[in-house]
XYZ file of C-alpha atoms in Angstrom:
707
model
C -38.680 134.909 -178.636
C -41.686 137.141 -179.557
C -44.313 135.618 -181.828
C -43.702 138.155 -184.668
C -39.986 137.362 -184.776
C -40.699 133.660 -184.791
C -43.058 134.006 -187.723
C -40.334 135.654 -189.824
C -37.935 132.748 -189.366
C -37.585 129.958 -191.899
C -39.782 126.961 -190.972
C -36.715 124.800 -190.243
C -35.374 127.390 -187.808
C -38.363 127.026 -185.528
C -37.268 123.515 -184.705
C -33.663 124.292 -183.896
C -32.681 123.312 -180.353
C -32.387 126.178 -177.901
C -28.941 127.799 -177.829
C -28.356 126.637 -174.256
C -28.647 122.966 -175.174
C -25.492 121.099 -174.240
C -23.440 119.990 -177.219
C -22.741 116.340 -177.661
C -19.169 115.362 -176.949
C -17.683 112.678 -179.143
C -15.941 109.847 -177.334
C -12.361 108.862 -178.081
C -13.617 105.283 -178.307
C -14.980 103.787 -181.511
C -18.367 105.106 -182.622
C -21.279 102.822 -183.381
C -22.068 101.879 -186.975
C -25.092 104.156 -187.226
C -23.184 107.241 -186.027
C -20.338 106.531 -188.447
C -22.768 106.327 -191.372
C -24.496 109.585 -190.526
C -21.274 111.202 -189.219
C -22.789 111.991 -185.812
C -20.828 112.636 -182.646
C -21.119 109.338 -180.800
C -20.469 109.045 -177.061
C -19.792 105.286 -177.527
C -22.085 104.304 -174.656
C -23.088 100.653 -174.628
C -25.373 98.905 -175.263
C -26.846 102.032 -176.955
C -25.276 105.444 -177.506
C -27.156 108.654 -176.695
C -27.636 109.615 -180.367
C -29.273 106.299 -181.215
C -31.392 106.561 -178.075
C -32.596 110.022 -179.152
C -33.272 108.936 -182.725
C -34.646 105.498 -181.900
C -32.257 103.798 -184.320
C -30.384 100.492 -184.152
C -27.050 100.827 -182.343
C -24.452 98.212 -183.239
C -20.700 98.046 -182.658
C -18.110 96.010 -184.511
C -15.404 96.896 -181.989
C -14.799 95.953 -178.375
C -15.943 98.232 -175.576
C -12.510 99.676 -174.743
C -11.208 100.081 -178.318
C -10.768 103.063 -180.574
C -11.199 102.526 -184.311
C -7.429 102.540 -184.736
C -7.015 99.901 -182.042
C -9.778 97.792 -183.588
C -8.121 97.983 -187.011
C -4.790 96.967 -185.477
C -6.454 94.058 -183.700
C -8.243 92.901 -186.848
C -5.034 93.252 -188.843
C -3.231 91.196 -186.193
C -5.964 88.546 -186.367
C -5.628 88.382 -190.163
C -1.851 88.134 -189.855
C -2.210 85.309 -187.348
C -4.672 83.528 -189.619
C -2.364 83.943 -192.618
C 0.574 82.610 -190.602
C -1.520 79.614 -189.480
C -2.453 78.667 -193.051
C 1.154 79.125 -194.164
C 2.364 76.868 -191.353
C -0.136 74.114 -192.196
C 0.853 74.326 -195.881
C 4.516 73.868 -194.931
C 3.634 71.026 -192.546
C 1.730 69.204 -195.288
C 4.811 69.524 -197.499
C 7.199 68.112 -194.920
C 5.213 65.485 -192.989
C 4.952 61.815 -193.872
C 1.968 60.592 -195.877
C 0.375 59.160 -192.741
C 0.753 62.361 -190.711
C -0.335 64.559 -193.615
C -3.341 62.275 -194.107
C -4.364 62.713 -190.464
C -4.179 66.495 -190.809
C -6.226 66.426 -194.034
C -8.800 64.214 -192.361
C -9.187 66.783 -189.578
C -9.496 69.606 -192.127
C -12.178 67.742 -194.072
C -14.120 66.958 -190.892
C -14.387 70.670 -190.129
C -11.675 71.217 -187.526
C -10.737 74.898 -187.446
C -7.264 76.047 -188.449
C -6.210 77.251 -184.985
C -7.012 73.880 -183.412
C -4.964 72.093 -186.074
C -2.021 74.441 -185.465
C -2.217 73.758 -181.720
C -2.200 70.012 -182.322
C 0.761 70.308 -184.720
C 2.734 72.493 -182.296
C 1.863 70.923 -178.956
C 0.598 67.458 -179.784
C -2.663 65.949 -178.634
C -1.793 64.770 -175.097
C -5.339 64.406 -173.819
C -7.112 62.927 -176.774
C -10.272 64.847 -177.517
C -9.252 67.799 -175.345
C -7.770 69.657 -178.283
C -10.151 68.317 -180.906
C -13.295 70.082 -181.988
C -16.089 68.491 -179.955
C -18.988 66.939 -181.790
C -22.152 68.957 -181.399
C -23.969 65.842 -180.225
C -21.320 64.839 -177.735
C -22.125 64.525 -174.056
C -20.400 62.686 -171.265
C -21.870 59.508 -169.785
C -22.398 58.957 -166.077
C -20.228 56.187 -164.629
C -21.768 52.846 -163.677
C -25.447 53.917 -164.056
C -26.074 56.019 -167.140
C -29.472 57.465 -166.203
C -30.278 60.432 -164.004
C -31.162 59.055 -160.525
C -34.899 58.798 -159.923
C -34.764 60.864 -156.720
C -33.627 63.867 -158.771
C -36.612 63.591 -161.155
C -38.991 65.179 -158.711
C -41.588 67.899 -159.355
C -40.296 71.333 -158.532
C -36.689 70.637 -159.556
C -36.093 73.728 -161.745
C -32.955 72.291 -163.322
C -34.921 69.615 -165.163
C -36.276 72.455 -167.315
C -32.791 73.688 -168.212
C -31.734 73.755 -171.836
C -28.590 71.818 -170.932
C -30.805 68.984 -169.690
C -32.921 69.163 -172.856
C -29.975 68.937 -175.216
C -27.875 66.546 -173.148
C -30.515 63.912 -172.461
C -33.163 64.453 -175.123
C -32.008 62.680 -178.303
C -34.657 64.478 -180.384
C -32.947 67.774 -179.627
C -29.608 66.673 -181.003
C -28.386 67.871 -184.384
C -26.002 65.935 -186.631
C -22.340 66.334 -185.800
C -20.181 68.155 -188.349
C -17.904 65.147 -188.702
C -20.716 62.892 -189.891
C -23.070 65.338 -191.598
C -23.178 66.620 -195.126
C -22.766 70.233 -196.116
C -26.545 70.553 -196.276
C -26.963 69.702 -192.579
C -28.791 72.295 -190.496
C -26.568 74.885 -188.860
C -26.653 75.133 -185.088
C -28.338 78.320 -183.936
C -25.953 80.771 -182.321
C -27.802 80.699 -179.008
C -27.732 76.883 -178.908
C -23.978 76.371 -179.103
C -23.334 76.678 -175.325
C -25.975 74.001 -174.698
C -24.732 71.599 -177.353
C -20.944 71.864 -177.223
C -18.478 71.363 -174.367
C -16.843 74.556 -173.172
C -13.282 73.269 -173.470
C -13.329 73.674 -177.261
C -13.881 77.446 -177.263
C -11.392 80.088 -178.347
C -11.257 83.308 -176.358
C -11.474 86.542 -178.362
C -9.796 88.983 -176.047
C -8.347 92.315 -177.211
C -4.571 92.441 -176.787
C -4.212 88.781 -175.799
C -2.724 87.841 -179.177
C -0.221 90.695 -179.131
C 1.052 90.833 -175.546
C 4.667 89.834 -174.900
C 4.817 88.451 -171.346
C 8.578 87.923 -171.745
C 8.974 91.674 -171.219
C 7.423 91.297 -167.770
C 8.993 88.111 -166.406
C 12.434 86.532 -166.258
C 11.094 82.971 -166.016
C 10.525 82.304 -169.717
C 11.028 83.919 -173.111
C 8.418 81.728 -174.824
C 5.669 84.283 -175.506
C 3.468 81.779 -177.339
C 3.434 79.487 -174.330
C 2.841 82.305 -171.852
C -0.024 83.681 -173.945
C -1.515 80.190 -173.650
C -1.123 80.402 -169.867
C -2.939 83.738 -169.797
C -5.707 82.386 -172.015
C -6.093 79.239 -169.897
C -6.478 81.238 -166.682
C -8.964 83.698 -168.216
C -11.054 80.889 -169.687
C -11.137 78.529 -166.730
C -10.663 80.487 -163.494
C -11.002 84.229 -164.063
C -14.810 84.274 -163.866
C -14.802 82.612 -160.455
C -11.644 84.169 -158.985
C -11.823 87.685 -160.413
C -9.004 89.499 -158.631
C -8.187 92.151 -161.262
C -9.718 93.884 -164.285
C -8.473 91.849 -167.226
C -9.119 94.515 -169.894
C -6.945 97.177 -168.257
C -4.364 94.541 -167.321
C -3.967 93.190 -170.868
C -4.091 96.603 -172.532
C -1.332 97.941 -170.292
C 0.719 94.780 -170.787
C 0.463 95.141 -174.557
C 1.371 98.831 -174.442
C 4.152 98.540 -171.877
C 2.369 100.713 -169.307
C 2.833 100.113 -165.585
C -0.519 101.472 -164.377
C -2.549 98.284 -163.986
C 0.071 95.787 -165.075
C 3.291 95.090 -163.190
C 5.856 92.265 -163.292
C 4.435 91.151 -159.934
C 0.881 90.747 -161.237
C 2.027 89.193 -164.527
C 4.032 86.498 -162.727
C 1.204 85.514 -160.394
C -1.316 85.346 -163.269
C 1.115 83.183 -165.252
C 1.467 80.970 -162.176
C -2.328 80.561 -162.048
C -2.347 79.836 -165.779
C 0.343 77.180 -165.400
C -2.132 75.201 -163.256
C -4.881 75.654 -165.871
C -3.033 74.593 -169.039
C -3.833 70.911 -169.397
C -0.876 69.990 -171.570
C 1.657 70.857 -168.835
C 2.764 67.718 -167.036
C 3.011 67.634 -163.220
C 1.381 71.087 -163.065
C -0.091 70.306 -159.632
C 3.369 69.744 -158.104
C 3.893 73.247 -156.763
C 6.969 72.015 -154.822
C 8.743 70.713 -157.937
C 11.435 73.201 -159.113
C 11.126 71.858 -162.651
C 7.504 72.991 -163.044
C 6.478 76.406 -164.318
C 4.040 76.769 -161.429
C 6.938 76.529 -158.954
C 9.118 78.969 -160.899
C 6.422 81.614 -161.376
C 5.381 81.292 -157.729
C 8.963 81.768 -156.511
C 9.355 84.879 -158.672
C 6.003 86.240 -157.481
C 6.949 85.819 -153.820
C 10.268 87.578 -154.412
C 8.614 90.556 -156.100
C 5.780 90.680 -153.564
C 8.138 91.194 -150.641
C 9.501 94.284 -152.367
C 6.192 95.735 -153.587
C 4.337 95.161 -150.314
C 7.122 96.957 -148.469
C 6.898 100.174 -150.490
C 6.057 102.993 -148.122
C 3.562 105.720 -148.863
C 5.378 108.766 -150.283
C 5.390 111.822 -148.060
C 4.398 115.206 -149.383
C 1.606 117.703 -149.890
C -1.409 117.706 -152.201
C -0.269 121.188 -153.241
C 2.867 119.715 -154.763
C 2.105 118.458 -158.331
C 5.152 116.226 -158.264
C 4.003 114.534 -155.081
C 0.473 114.079 -156.475
C 1.839 112.145 -159.477
C 4.146 110.062 -157.266
C 1.292 109.315 -154.893
C -1.023 108.224 -157.718
C 1.648 105.872 -159.064
C 2.054 104.418 -155.569
C -1.706 103.912 -155.282
C -1.786 102.092 -158.641
C 1.033 99.804 -157.508
C -0.826 99.197 -154.253
C -3.841 98.032 -156.272
C -1.815 95.486 -158.268
C -0.107 94.307 -155.050
C -3.503 93.714 -153.399
C -4.679 91.842 -156.505
C -1.550 89.691 -156.367
C -2.080 88.919 -152.676
C -5.582 87.605 -153.494
C -4.172 85.253 -156.118
C -1.283 84.135 -153.910
C -3.751 83.190 -151.186
C -5.737 81.250 -153.792
C -2.649 79.414 -155.071
C -1.640 78.356 -151.571
C -5.182 77.180 -150.787
C -5.266 75.087 -153.967
C -1.904 73.615 -152.974
C -3.217 72.412 -149.618
C -1.269 74.970 -147.569
C -3.931 77.590 -146.890
C -2.461 78.294 -143.433
C 0.275 80.165 -145.270
C -2.112 81.487 -147.898
C -4.380 83.154 -145.342
C -1.500 85.435 -144.386
C -1.697 86.933 -147.876
C -5.425 87.524 -147.447
C -4.714 89.334 -144.172
C -1.982 91.390 -145.876
C -4.305 92.293 -148.752
C -6.997 93.542 -146.359
C -4.379 95.451 -144.355
C -3.148 97.233 -147.505
C -6.748 97.901 -148.552
C -7.500 99.688 -145.290
C -4.200 101.537 -145.616
C -5.431 103.244 -148.811
C -9.176 103.299 -147.878
C -9.948 100.938 -150.757
C -13.459 100.192 -149.513
C -14.390 103.870 -149.664
C -15.134 105.719 -152.889
C -12.011 106.458 -154.947
C -10.280 109.796 -154.419
C -11.557 112.509 -156.765
C -8.091 113.320 -158.105
C -7.795 109.888 -159.726
C -8.473 109.537 -163.442
C -11.524 107.609 -164.685
C -9.624 104.391 -165.445
C -8.016 104.262 -162.019
C -11.383 104.922 -160.374
C -12.824 101.939 -162.229
C -9.957 99.658 -161.224
C -10.165 101.000 -157.656
C -13.842 100.043 -157.268
C -13.362 96.751 -159.105
C -10.432 95.742 -156.876
C -12.342 96.643 -153.716
C -15.248 94.390 -154.648
C -12.901 91.594 -155.745
C -11.120 91.634 -152.373
C -14.410 91.831 -150.494
C -15.653 88.733 -152.322
C -12.407 86.841 -151.744
C -12.326 87.496 -147.993
C -16.029 86.564 -147.782
C -15.296 83.200 -149.393
C -12.362 82.634 -147.055
C -14.143 83.570 -143.853
C -17.400 81.762 -144.624
C -15.835 78.432 -145.541
C -13.332 78.555 -142.679
C -16.036 79.682 -140.196
C -14.213 82.921 -139.375
C -15.475 86.393 -138.550
C -15.358 88.461 -141.767
C -12.291 90.647 -142.142
C -14.396 93.253 -143.967
C -17.763 93.770 -142.348
C -19.313 96.314 -144.712
C -19.327 96.096 -148.533
C -17.362 98.715 -150.504
C -18.955 102.137 -150.922
C -18.518 102.057 -154.698
C -21.882 100.825 -156.040
C -21.963 97.909 -158.445
C -22.980 99.417 -161.810
C -25.863 98.113 -163.875
C -24.274 95.842 -166.508
C -26.832 97.003 -169.089
C -25.612 100.609 -168.915
C -21.970 100.150 -167.874
C -20.712 96.888 -169.295
C -17.137 98.176 -169.560
C -16.856 98.461 -165.740
C -16.928 94.663 -165.582
C -15.381 93.844 -168.955
C -17.145 91.372 -171.232
C -15.554 88.112 -172.366
C -16.094 86.978 -175.943
C -15.601 83.438 -177.205
C -15.980 81.466 -180.415
C -17.035 77.832 -180.601
C -15.403 75.455 -183.075
C -16.891 75.423 -186.578
C -18.548 78.774 -185.910
C -17.736 82.174 -187.372
C -19.784 84.020 -184.756
C -18.570 85.299 -181.435
C -20.572 84.914 -178.244
C -20.493 86.919 -175.020
C -20.006 84.909 -171.822
C -22.298 87.325 -169.952
C -19.463 88.173 -167.560
C -20.907 91.532 -166.407
C -24.273 90.121 -165.280
C -22.534 87.074 -163.795
C -19.995 89.160 -161.892
C -22.694 91.385 -160.412
C -24.942 88.470 -159.398
C -22.037 86.491 -157.918
C -20.890 89.522 -155.916
C -24.406 90.137 -154.593
C -24.503 86.524 -153.424
C -21.223 87.049 -151.544
C -22.747 90.111 -149.838
C -25.541 87.946 -148.393
C -23.043 85.258 -147.365
C -20.842 87.882 -145.668
C -23.853 89.159 -143.713
C -24.609 85.620 -142.565
C -20.977 85.034 -141.536
C -20.972 88.292 -139.593
C -24.048 87.147 -137.683
C -23.049 83.499 -137.211
C -19.380 83.831 -136.279
C -19.492 86.874 -133.993
C -21.924 85.309 -131.496
C -20.619 84.466 -128.021
C -21.032 80.768 -128.841
C -20.685 80.246 -132.617
C -21.364 76.513 -132.194
C -24.861 77.172 -130.905
C -27.517 76.431 -133.529
C -29.113 79.558 -134.954
C -32.840 79.359 -134.261
C -35.196 79.118 -137.275
C -36.722 82.589 -136.702
C -33.215 84.091 -136.592
C -32.180 82.188 -139.705
C -35.326 82.978 -141.674
C -34.311 86.510 -142.844
C -31.094 85.114 -144.358
C -32.986 82.259 -146.001
C -35.435 84.747 -147.522
C -32.563 86.877 -148.860
C -31.091 83.839 -150.616
C -34.479 82.895 -152.107
C -34.993 86.478 -153.317
C -31.528 86.501 -154.902
C -32.372 83.354 -156.875
C -35.722 84.731 -158.035
C -34.137 87.973 -159.265
C -31.357 86.389 -161.338
C -30.994 87.863 -164.846
C -32.335 85.539 -167.529
C -28.929 84.265 -168.793
C -28.166 82.999 -165.266
C -31.499 81.294 -164.499
C -31.776 77.515 -164.122
C -33.409 77.446 -167.548
C -30.737 79.411 -169.423
C -27.464 78.764 -167.553
C -24.859 77.153 -169.803
C -21.234 78.036 -169.072
C -19.243 76.248 -166.342
C -18.954 79.277 -164.066
C -22.716 79.865 -164.283
C -23.456 76.321 -163.143
C -20.901 76.686 -160.348
C -22.732 79.757 -159.047
C -25.852 77.605 -158.654
C -23.748 74.964 -156.879
C -22.514 77.689 -154.536
C -26.059 78.846 -153.800
C -27.320 75.374 -152.873
C -24.103 74.531 -151.034
C -24.709 77.468 -148.689
C -28.424 76.742 -148.308
C -27.696 73.143 -147.308
C -25.106 74.269 -144.762
C -27.366 76.780 -143.015
C -30.478 74.549 -143.115
C -28.831 71.314 -141.986
C -28.783 72.173 -138.231
C -32.518 73.048 -138.205
C -33.934 70.498 -140.641
C -35.756 68.734 -137.772
C -37.460 71.959 -136.636
C -40.277 74.236 -137.823
C -39.756 77.858 -138.803
C -41.519 78.988 -135.632
C -43.174 82.094 -137.136
C -46.797 82.992 -137.907
C -46.467 83.069 -141.711
C -43.751 80.540 -142.500
C -42.374 79.831 -145.992
C -44.154 77.188 -148.063
C -41.269 74.747 -147.484
C -40.300 73.564 -144.020
C -36.579 73.602 -143.149
C -36.422 69.861 -143.898
C -38.177 70.253 -147.264
C -35.964 73.201 -148.185
C -32.840 71.250 -147.234
C -33.834 68.162 -149.208
C -34.826 70.277 -152.208
C -31.447 72.035 -152.196
C -29.631 68.703 -151.944
C -31.563 67.428 -154.987
C -30.860 70.618 -156.940
C -27.213 70.528 -155.927
C -26.612 67.049 -157.292
C -28.642 67.838 -160.414
C -26.495 70.876 -161.273
C -23.266 68.930 -160.741
C -24.527 66.161 -163.013
C -25.579 68.676 -165.673
C -22.144 70.271 -165.450
C -20.547 66.888 -166.087
C -22.944 65.940 -168.908
C -22.151 69.083 -170.872
C -18.585 69.988 -169.913
C -16.970 67.028 -168.182
C -14.593 67.417 -165.241
C -11.195 67.284 -166.940
C -10.911 71.007 -167.760
C -9.463 72.871 -164.736
C -11.978 74.666 -162.542
C -10.421 75.403 -159.194
C -13.422 75.601 -156.891
C -15.016 72.394 -158.139
C -13.055 70.584 -155.415
C -15.346 72.116 -152.798
C -18.575 71.169 -154.564
C -17.438 67.666 -155.507
C -16.173 67.023 -151.977
C -19.526 68.037 -150.490
C -21.363 65.751 -152.922
C -18.997 62.869 -152.153
C -19.528 63.224 -148.400
C -23.324 63.475 -148.724
C -23.345 60.369 -150.924
C -21.153 58.341 -148.558
C -23.526 59.294 -145.729
C -26.485 58.134 -147.837
C -24.755 54.861 -148.728
C -24.088 54.173 -145.042
C -27.792 54.476 -144.164
C -29.389 53.217 -147.384
C -31.833 50.318 -147.018
C -33.302 50.547 -150.532
C -31.661 48.181 -153.008
C -33.093 50.127 -155.961
C -31.081 53.185 -154.921
C -27.779 51.364 -154.507
C -26.599 51.534 -158.130
C -27.331 55.248 -158.466
C -25.652 56.046 -155.145
C -22.641 54.106 -156.356
C -22.770 56.070 -159.622
C -22.832 59.360 -157.709
C -19.833 58.592 -155.503
C -17.887 57.356 -158.542
C -18.799 60.549 -160.405
C -17.681 62.807 -157.534
C -14.412 60.926 -157.008
C -13.760 60.919 -160.749
C -14.105 64.721 -160.767
C -11.742 65.078 -157.806
C -9.173 62.882 -159.528
C -9.313 64.862 -162.774
C -9.152 68.223 -160.978
C -6.218 66.830 -158.984
C -4.189 66.829 -162.195
C -4.186 70.639 -161.913
C -4.317 71.337 -158.169
C -2.739 69.320 -155.384
C -5.542 69.938 -152.865
C -7.962 68.144 -155.218
C -5.570 65.217 -155.345
C -5.488 65.166 -151.530
C -9.289 65.275 -151.257
C -9.535 62.548 -153.917
C -7.163 60.398 -151.894
C -9.172 61.046 -148.724
C -12.466 59.943 -150.283
C -10.949 56.991 -152.137
C -9.803 55.709 -148.730
C -13.394 56.021 -147.437
C -14.961 54.111 -150.315
C -15.754 50.443 -150.136
C -12.951 48.378 -151.606
C -15.236 47.084 -154.377
C -16.302 50.641 -155.296
C -12.667 51.776 -155.414
C -11.835 48.961 -157.811
C -14.890 49.785 -159.915
C -13.645 53.356 -160.116
C -10.224 52.135 -161.205
C -11.772 50.049 -163.990
C -14.111 52.773 -165.228
C -11.659 55.676 -165.198
C -9.260 56.162 -168.065
C -7.613 59.561 -168.087
C -4.486 59.455 -170.192
C -3.563 56.074 -168.667
C -5.554 54.086 -166.160
C -5.608 55.277 -162.570
C -2.753 53.431 -160.916
C -2.960 51.531 -157.658
C -0.457 53.988 -156.226
C -2.735 56.931 -157.056
C -5.697 55.138 -155.501
C -4.066 53.743 -152.359
C -0.491 54.953 -152.352
C 1.249 57.663 -150.343
C 0.627 61.370 -150.667
C 3.501 63.095 -152.394
C 3.621 66.118 -150.113
C 2.387 67.103 -146.633
C -0.729 69.222 -146.164
C -1.037 72.302 -143.965
C -4.704 73.168 -144.259
C -7.480 74.391 -141.972
C -10.112 73.575 -144.615
C -13.051 72.167 -142.596
C -14.485 68.721 -143.187
C -17.235 68.163 -145.725
C -19.601 66.540 -143.234
C -19.821 69.581 -140.961
C -22.011 72.670 -140.753
C -21.379 76.205 -139.503
C -22.037 75.188 -135.886
C -19.875 72.067 -135.780
C -16.252 71.895 -134.776
C -14.856 70.311 -137.912
C -11.587 68.454 -138.176
C -9.385 70.414 -140.610
C -8.189 68.791 -143.806
C -4.702 68.335 -142.329
C -6.144 66.200 -139.562
C -8.403 64.231 -141.877
C -5.535 63.122 -144.121
C -3.010 62.661 -141.322
C -3.703 58.945 -141.223
C -3.004 58.570 -144.924
C 0.449 57.310 -145.722
C 2.993 59.832 -146.911
C 5.982 59.345 -149.115
C 8.802 58.097 -146.866
C 11.060 60.803 -148.311
C 8.746 63.490 -146.898
C 9.273 62.318 -143.338
C 5.523 62.081 -142.730
C 3.560 59.300 -141.067
C 3.249 55.996 -142.825
C 0.580 53.385 -142.969
C -2.774 53.187 -144.736
C -6.371 53.544 -143.742
C -7.460 50.574 -145.814
């Protein structure tokens, strides 16, 4: 514009944006608070929208990432309705119960127990004692036999001794008064401290749609929606973070709205089956062969539906035919949910001790993935939601097959990671889907940091897949990998640890799945370093730690993390993959006991084996393979240690002699390798290791005992 024309304009007009500037497009999702107040067009980006970025203003949301304002209002209204119904129910219960029962409820109310916990206890009872009670903020678990942390773990350079869990679990000066014993003037626990001071099992999940879904519309097994919502919640809380086969936000939203894009009866039934193993109040939940259990019934229905869905053929037609395009997109969406189901079926069979059958579902999932080119970028004609689920499913399957092939010493089924890049959680949190929780006695909600965890965990699986590809495709996989060949993989693992986001560091980790990721890291390091721990690196500029020092340091860190997990969270809440970590610790401890000459170490070694076996027993209440591994290690323990374990362990009732020494209830068909082996050793599979254990005469298996 010429200078003379510009001078004639009003002063404010000189600062108008150029006409070609692109207009902001308002998102259909809920706007941030600042944009609503100033009535700006908000693009609803998180953690900060573009308008707030331009203006440099605070950007805060009071809705979930995938909600519109209408959906948020409906959710909040539903939450208020649920709260009102809970208070009404407790009022009616107080009217009808005996004085003793009403007194117990009032005592819980006065001690600060939240209304939802009281309703759960009234409806479902309190079968596991403090499992359904609000945990005291000061509460921590005590190690069996020897209550202190073993001296060999208290070594310089152990980063987990600086963790906040360690501070608050073992430092009495850091403890705050418990709500049950404190007055109303007691200091309030800081929001960021709750994960370090309270066990995880007391949390409530705040998940959009979870309170409104009606699973009975998707399954024929049960019409009890309250129970099935509990199954969904139990799976999401305890196993979803580690075994992330599907995108929970799209799944739950479609279930609530009756849409069949990312939710199908097939996927609903398999998720309910997983949840039936995670809900602690269900008796005999580990008995997958028992027709009376929900786990059996949901599994049978899943298998029936899977045979049909997996057999659906790709529709024939032309991209120029709009009708065919829609049919093809629906088929692709159903293929995605079928692949997700296959992942979870393989998991369920592995946790039941019959992974030889389960691996067939992994193979079928990979076959279907290649059929639709899942590991390539999603087709352009797909809508944005389907593209997200496409990429998410590809990475989930890649991670699952990596876990399978690494632990079973197999060549990876998928050699190259998916082409869809993993988004930055800071700029695209919705791609991963956050998980929000609330601790008892708190009105605040906390994020579980699922996006940063999911990305870091997946990046770890990429390194592990690369190692498996190198180790298990060699002409002689049993040959030890030389230190110079192993060094690049070791350096990748070290770099991964150093680059962890702050919430996942040894200092800040808090939630069970975060601690398990550190167990996984050290578990792999120990396995790859064990064959070369007597050698040098054999390079000009070696790492500061020798292979032996690195191995011993990882072993120390490994046990420390497991002990911290137990101190804060205990072992009774289901966590499927703990069986692997506890089994490795048990084997390492038995090896140390066999060679120990130091009497001062004996009590702590005994404490460690009792701790590991205790965890296996408690996890065995949910998954049969844990019960099998528990039985295997209990047969390896000294008789006096086994009896000590029996005296010290009280879960519901005492551990019975039959559980400790009796027959297995069901045969095992598992290729899971032994816990005392490394990548280069021909391990005896789990089936062979437990073959000598007596089986129930009704099963037709071998009899006799190893004791």
